[in-house]
PDB file of C-alpha atoms and ligand atoms in Angstrom:
ATOM      1  CA  UNK A   1      -7.188  12.393 -11.670  1.00  0.00           C
ATOM      2  CA  UNK A   2      -5.845   8.854 -13.047  1.00  0.00           C
ATOM      3  CA  UNK A   3      -2.428   7.392 -11.088  1.00  0.00           C
ATOM      4  CA  UNK A   4       0.021   4.903 -12.273  1.00  0.00           C
ATOM      5  CA  UNK A   5       1.743   2.679  -9.535  1.00  0.00           C
ATOM      6  CA  UNK A   6       4.540   0.232 -11.111  1.00  0.00           C
ATOM      7  CA  UNK A   7       7.104  -2.216  -9.904  1.00  0.00           C
ATOM      8  CA  UNK A   8      10.952  -1.440 -10.036  1.00  0.00           C
ATOM      9  CA  UNK A   9      11.481  -3.338 -13.206  1.00  0.00           C
ATOM     10  CA  UNK A  10       8.159  -1.181 -15.256  1.00  0.00           C
ATOM     11  CA  UNK A  11       6.791  -4.656 -16.160  1.00  0.00           C
ATOM     12  CA  UNK A  12       3.775  -4.772 -13.865  1.00  0.00           C
ATOM     13  CA  UNK A  13       1.394  -1.419 -13.300  1.00  0.00           C
ATOM     14  CA  UNK A  14      -2.287  -0.536 -11.637  1.00  0.00           C
ATOM     15  CA  UNK A  15      -3.990   2.513 -12.810  1.00  0.00           C
ATOM     16  CA  UNK A  16      -6.522   4.037 -10.201  1.00  0.00           C
ATOM     17  CA  UNK A  17      -8.862   6.870 -10.772  1.00  0.00           C
ATOM     18  CA  UNK A  18      -9.610   9.302  -7.977  1.00  0.00           C
ATOM     19  CA  UNK A  19      -8.572   9.798  -4.292  1.00  0.00           C
ATOM     20  CA  UNK A  20      -7.335   6.729  -1.529  1.00  0.00           C
ATOM     21  CA  UNK A  21      -9.907   5.773   0.991  1.00  0.00           C
ATOM     22  CA  UNK A  22      -7.552   5.722   3.268  1.00  0.00           C
ATOM     23  CA  UNK A  23      -3.573   7.075   2.874  1.00  0.00           C
ATOM     24  CA  UNK A  24      -2.006   5.847   5.789  1.00  0.00           C
ATOM     25  CA  UNK A  25       1.805   4.536   6.978  1.00  0.00           C
ATOM     26  CA  UNK A  26       1.873   1.519   8.820  1.00  0.00           C
ATOM     27  CA  UNK A  27       4.933   0.239  11.342  1.00  0.00           C
ATOM     28  CA  UNK A  28       4.168  -3.023  12.268  1.00  0.00           C
ATOM     29  CA  UNK A  29       6.416  -6.164  11.238  1.00  0.00           C
ATOM     30  CA  UNK A  30       4.724  -7.165   8.639  1.00  0.00           C
ATOM     31  CA  UNK A  31       4.899  -3.989   6.488  1.00  0.00           C
ATOM     32  CA  UNK A  32       8.531  -3.254   7.521  1.00  0.00           C
ATOM     33  CA  UNK A  33       9.168  -6.931   5.951  1.00  0.00           C
ATOM     34  CA  UNK A  34       7.191  -6.554   2.990  1.00  0.00           C
ATOM     35  CA  UNK A  35       9.047  -3.009   2.051  1.00  0.00           C
ATOM     36  CA  UNK A  36      12.563  -3.479   3.888  1.00  0.00           C
ATOM     37  CA  UNK A  37      12.152  -0.192   5.046  1.00  0.00           C
ATOM     38  CA  UNK A  38      11.100   1.459   8.511  1.00  0.00           C
ATOM     39  CA  UNK A  39       7.254   1.402   7.835  1.00  0.00           C
ATOM     40  CA  UNK A  40       4.948   0.579   4.919  1.00  0.00           C
ATOM     41  CA  UNK A  41       2.873   3.152   2.838  1.00  0.00           C
ATOM     42  CA  UNK A  42      -0.437   1.796   2.003  1.00  0.00           C
ATOM     43  CA  UNK A  43      -3.128   3.717  -0.003  1.00  0.00           C
ATOM     44  CA  UNK A  44      -6.411   1.471  -0.039  1.00  0.00           C
ATOM     45  CA  UNK A  45      -8.717   2.510  -3.056  1.00  0.00           C
ATOM     46  CA  UNK A  46     -12.560   1.319  -4.173  1.00  0.00           C
ATOM     47  CA  UNK A  47     -12.214  -1.710  -6.068  1.00  0.00           C
ATOM     48  CA  UNK A  48     -13.921  -0.211  -8.707  1.00  0.00           C
ATOM     49  CA  UNK A  49     -11.380   3.012  -8.604  1.00  0.00           C
ATOM     50  CA  UNK A  50      -9.111   0.038 -10.131  1.00  0.00           C
ATOM     51  CA  UNK A  51      -8.969   1.167 -13.921  1.00  0.00           C
ATOM     52  CA  UNK A  52      -6.059  -1.049 -15.349  1.00  0.00           C
ATOM     53  CA  UNK A  53      -3.927  -3.923 -14.104  1.00  0.00           C
ATOM     54  CA  UNK A  54      -0.820  -5.354 -16.340  1.00  0.00           C
ATOM     55  CA  UNK A  55       2.125  -7.813 -16.134  1.00  0.00           C
ATOM     56  CA  UNK A  56       2.343 -11.012 -14.895  1.00  0.00           C
ATOM     57  CA  UNK A  57       2.075 -11.168 -11.287  1.00  0.00           C
ATOM     58  CA  UNK A  58       2.799 -13.893  -8.525  1.00  0.00           C
ATOM     59  CA  UNK A  59       0.184 -14.282  -5.886  1.00  0.00           C
ATOM     60  CA  UNK A  60       1.382 -14.558  -1.982  1.00  0.00           C
ATOM     61  CA  UNK A  61      -1.422 -15.547   0.809  1.00  0.00           C
ATOM     62  CA  UNK A  62      -1.201 -15.223   4.036  1.00  0.00           C
ATOM     63  CA  UNK A  63      -3.895 -17.383   5.834  1.00  0.00           C
ATOM     64  CA  UNK A  64      -5.375 -16.582   9.478  1.00  0.00           C
ATOM     65  CA  UNK A  65      -7.073 -13.841  11.333  1.00  0.00           C
ATOM     66  CA  UNK A  66      -5.391 -11.125   8.917  1.00  0.00           C
ATOM     67  CA  UNK A  67      -5.616 -12.995   5.732  1.00  0.00           C
ATOM     68  CA  UNK A  68      -4.445 -10.922   2.417  1.00  0.00           C
ATOM     69  CA  UNK A  69      -3.692 -11.744  -0.819  1.00  0.00           C
ATOM     70  CA  UNK A  70      -0.377  -9.950  -1.800  1.00  0.00           C
ATOM     71  CA  UNK A  71       1.001  -9.412  -5.987  1.00  0.00           C
ATOM     72  CA  UNK A  72       3.783  -8.956  -6.836  1.00  0.00           C
ATOM     73  CA  UNK A  73       5.895  -8.755  -9.773  1.00  0.00           C
ATOM     74  CA  UNK A  74       7.106 -11.718 -11.127  1.00  0.00           C
ATOM     75  CA  UNK A  75      10.192 -10.511 -12.419  1.00  0.00           C
ATOM     76  CA  UNK A  76      11.453  -8.027 -10.613  1.00  0.00           C
ATOM     77  CA  UNK A  77       9.587  -9.101  -6.987  1.00  0.00           C
ATOM     78  CA  UNK A  78       7.725  -5.597  -5.754  1.00  0.00           C
ATOM     79  CA  UNK A  79       4.620  -5.810  -4.268  1.00  0.00           C
ATOM     80  CA  UNK A  80       2.167  -3.920  -5.668  1.00  0.00           C
ATOM     81  CA  UNK A  81      -1.148  -4.461  -4.279  1.00  0.00           C
ATOM     82  CA  UNK A  82      -3.063  -6.623  -2.124  1.00  0.00           C
ATOM     83  CA  UNK A  83      -6.606  -7.348  -0.817  1.00  0.00           C
ATOM     84  CA  UNK A  84      -7.334  -8.137   2.786  1.00  0.00           C
ATOM     85  CA  UNK A  85     -10.440  -9.885   4.323  1.00  0.00           C
ATOM     86  CA  UNK A  86      -9.885  -6.880   7.001  1.00  0.00           C
ATOM     87  CA  UNK A  87     -10.517  -3.909   4.173  1.00  0.00           C
ATOM     88  CA  UNK A  88     -13.180  -5.596   2.015  1.00  0.00           C
ATOM     89  CA  UNK A  89     -13.901  -4.734  -1.628  1.00  0.00           C
ATOM     90  CA  UNK A  90     -10.970  -2.427  -1.391  1.00  0.00           C
ATOM     91  CA  UNK A  91      -7.379  -2.385  -2.877  1.00  0.00           C
ATOM     92  CA  UNK A  92      -3.998  -1.819  -1.118  1.00  0.00           C
ATOM     93  CA  UNK A  93      -1.363  -0.271  -3.351  1.00  0.00           C
ATOM     94  CA  UNK A  94       1.815   0.320  -2.138  1.00  0.00           C
ATOM     95  CA  UNK A  95       2.192   4.040  -2.008  1.00  0.00           C
ATOM     96  CA  UNK A  96       5.831   4.336  -3.001  1.00  0.00           C
ATOM     97  CA  UNK A  97       5.064   2.721  -6.355  1.00  0.00           C
ATOM     98  CA  UNK A  98       3.078   6.016  -7.471  1.00  0.00           C
ATOM     99  CA  UNK A  99       6.366   7.539  -8.389  1.00  0.00           C
ATOM    100  CA  UNK A 100       5.431   9.715 -11.283  1.00  0.00           C
ATOM    101  CA  UNK A 101       1.511  10.830 -10.101  1.00  0.00           C
ATOM    102  CA  UNK A 102       2.913  10.847  -6.568  1.00  0.00           C
ATOM    103  CA  UNK A 103       0.031  10.502  -3.869  1.00  0.00           C
ATOM    104  CA  UNK A 104      -1.105  13.322  -1.370  1.00  0.00           C
ATOM    105  CA  UNK A 105       0.757  13.412   1.725  1.00  0.00           C
ATOM    106  CA  UNK A 106      -0.613  10.480   3.936  1.00  0.00           C
ATOM    107  CA  UNK A 107      -3.324  11.551   7.034  1.00  0.00           C
ATOM    108  CA  UNK A 108      -2.756   8.632   9.266  1.00  0.00           C
ATOM    109  CA  UNK A 109      -0.204   6.557  11.014  1.00  0.00           C
ATOM    110  CA  UNK A 110      -0.768   3.296  12.313  1.00  0.00           C
ATOM    111  CA  UNK A 111       0.899   0.558  14.413  1.00  0.00           C
ATOM    112  CA  UNK A 112       2.498   3.404  16.004  1.00  0.00           C
ATOM    113  CA  UNK A 113       3.707   0.999  18.921  1.00  0.00           C
ATOM    114  CA  UNK A 114       6.060  -0.352  16.236  1.00  0.00           C
ATOM    115  CA  UNK A 115       7.296   2.999  15.386  1.00  0.00           C
ATOM    116  CA  UNK A 116      11.297   3.311  14.884  1.00  0.00           C
ATOM    117  CA  UNK A 117      12.229   5.361  17.880  1.00  0.00           C
ATOM    118  CA  UNK A 118      14.219   7.531  15.445  1.00  0.00           C
ATOM    119  CA  UNK A 119      11.425   8.324  12.997  1.00  0.00           C
ATOM    120  CA  UNK A 120       9.732  11.854  13.484  1.00  0.00           C
ATOM    121  CA  UNK A 121       6.599  12.591  11.765  1.00  0.00           C
ATOM    122  CA  UNK A 122       4.600  15.788  10.900  1.00  0.00           C
ATOM    123  CA  UNK A 123       2.136  16.744  13.049  1.00  0.00           C
ATOM    124  CA  UNK A 124      -1.304  16.232  12.671  1.00  0.00           C
ATOM    125  CA  UNK A 125      -1.607  13.100  11.036  1.00  0.00           C
ATOM    126  CA  UNK A 126      -4.788  10.850  12.771  1.00  0.00           C
ATOM    127  CA  UNK A 127      -2.465   8.456  15.139  1.00  0.00           C
ATOM    128  CA  UNK A 128      -3.423   5.177  16.203  1.00  0.00           C
ATOM    129  CA  UNK A 129      -1.607   2.866  18.333  1.00  0.00           C
TER     130      UNK A 129
HETATM  131 ZN1  LIG B   1       9.007  -5.323 -12.280  1.00  0.00          ZN
HETATM  132 ZN1  LIG B   2       1.261  -2.696   8.691  1.00  0.00          ZN
END
């Protein structure tokens, strides 16, 4: 199956083939700030699964132990994709940006020590502190 994620204004998009290697939500401060939401929804695909990318992207680079490169729409600012040194040969894509071709339910919840106390989640997801 081919899925397409795009930014708020529609200028930037990324297309992937097949299912994500990891489909998870993350409660860390970094993901909260990136999304402005209670958690980040991240889908990691093998780099080869990325079949198309379009638009004018800006790049934000984070150095250090959790080094990563994030690409965001230069017009509307939506962070659409990233590559992290900790996830070699994979592309992370903002799960909520797959609006027309939604991802399946996440299978994991990570960085749960940062989870908002009011947030309930379905049972059965792999949970890591
Ligand atoms: Zn945009
Ligand atoms: Zn996170």
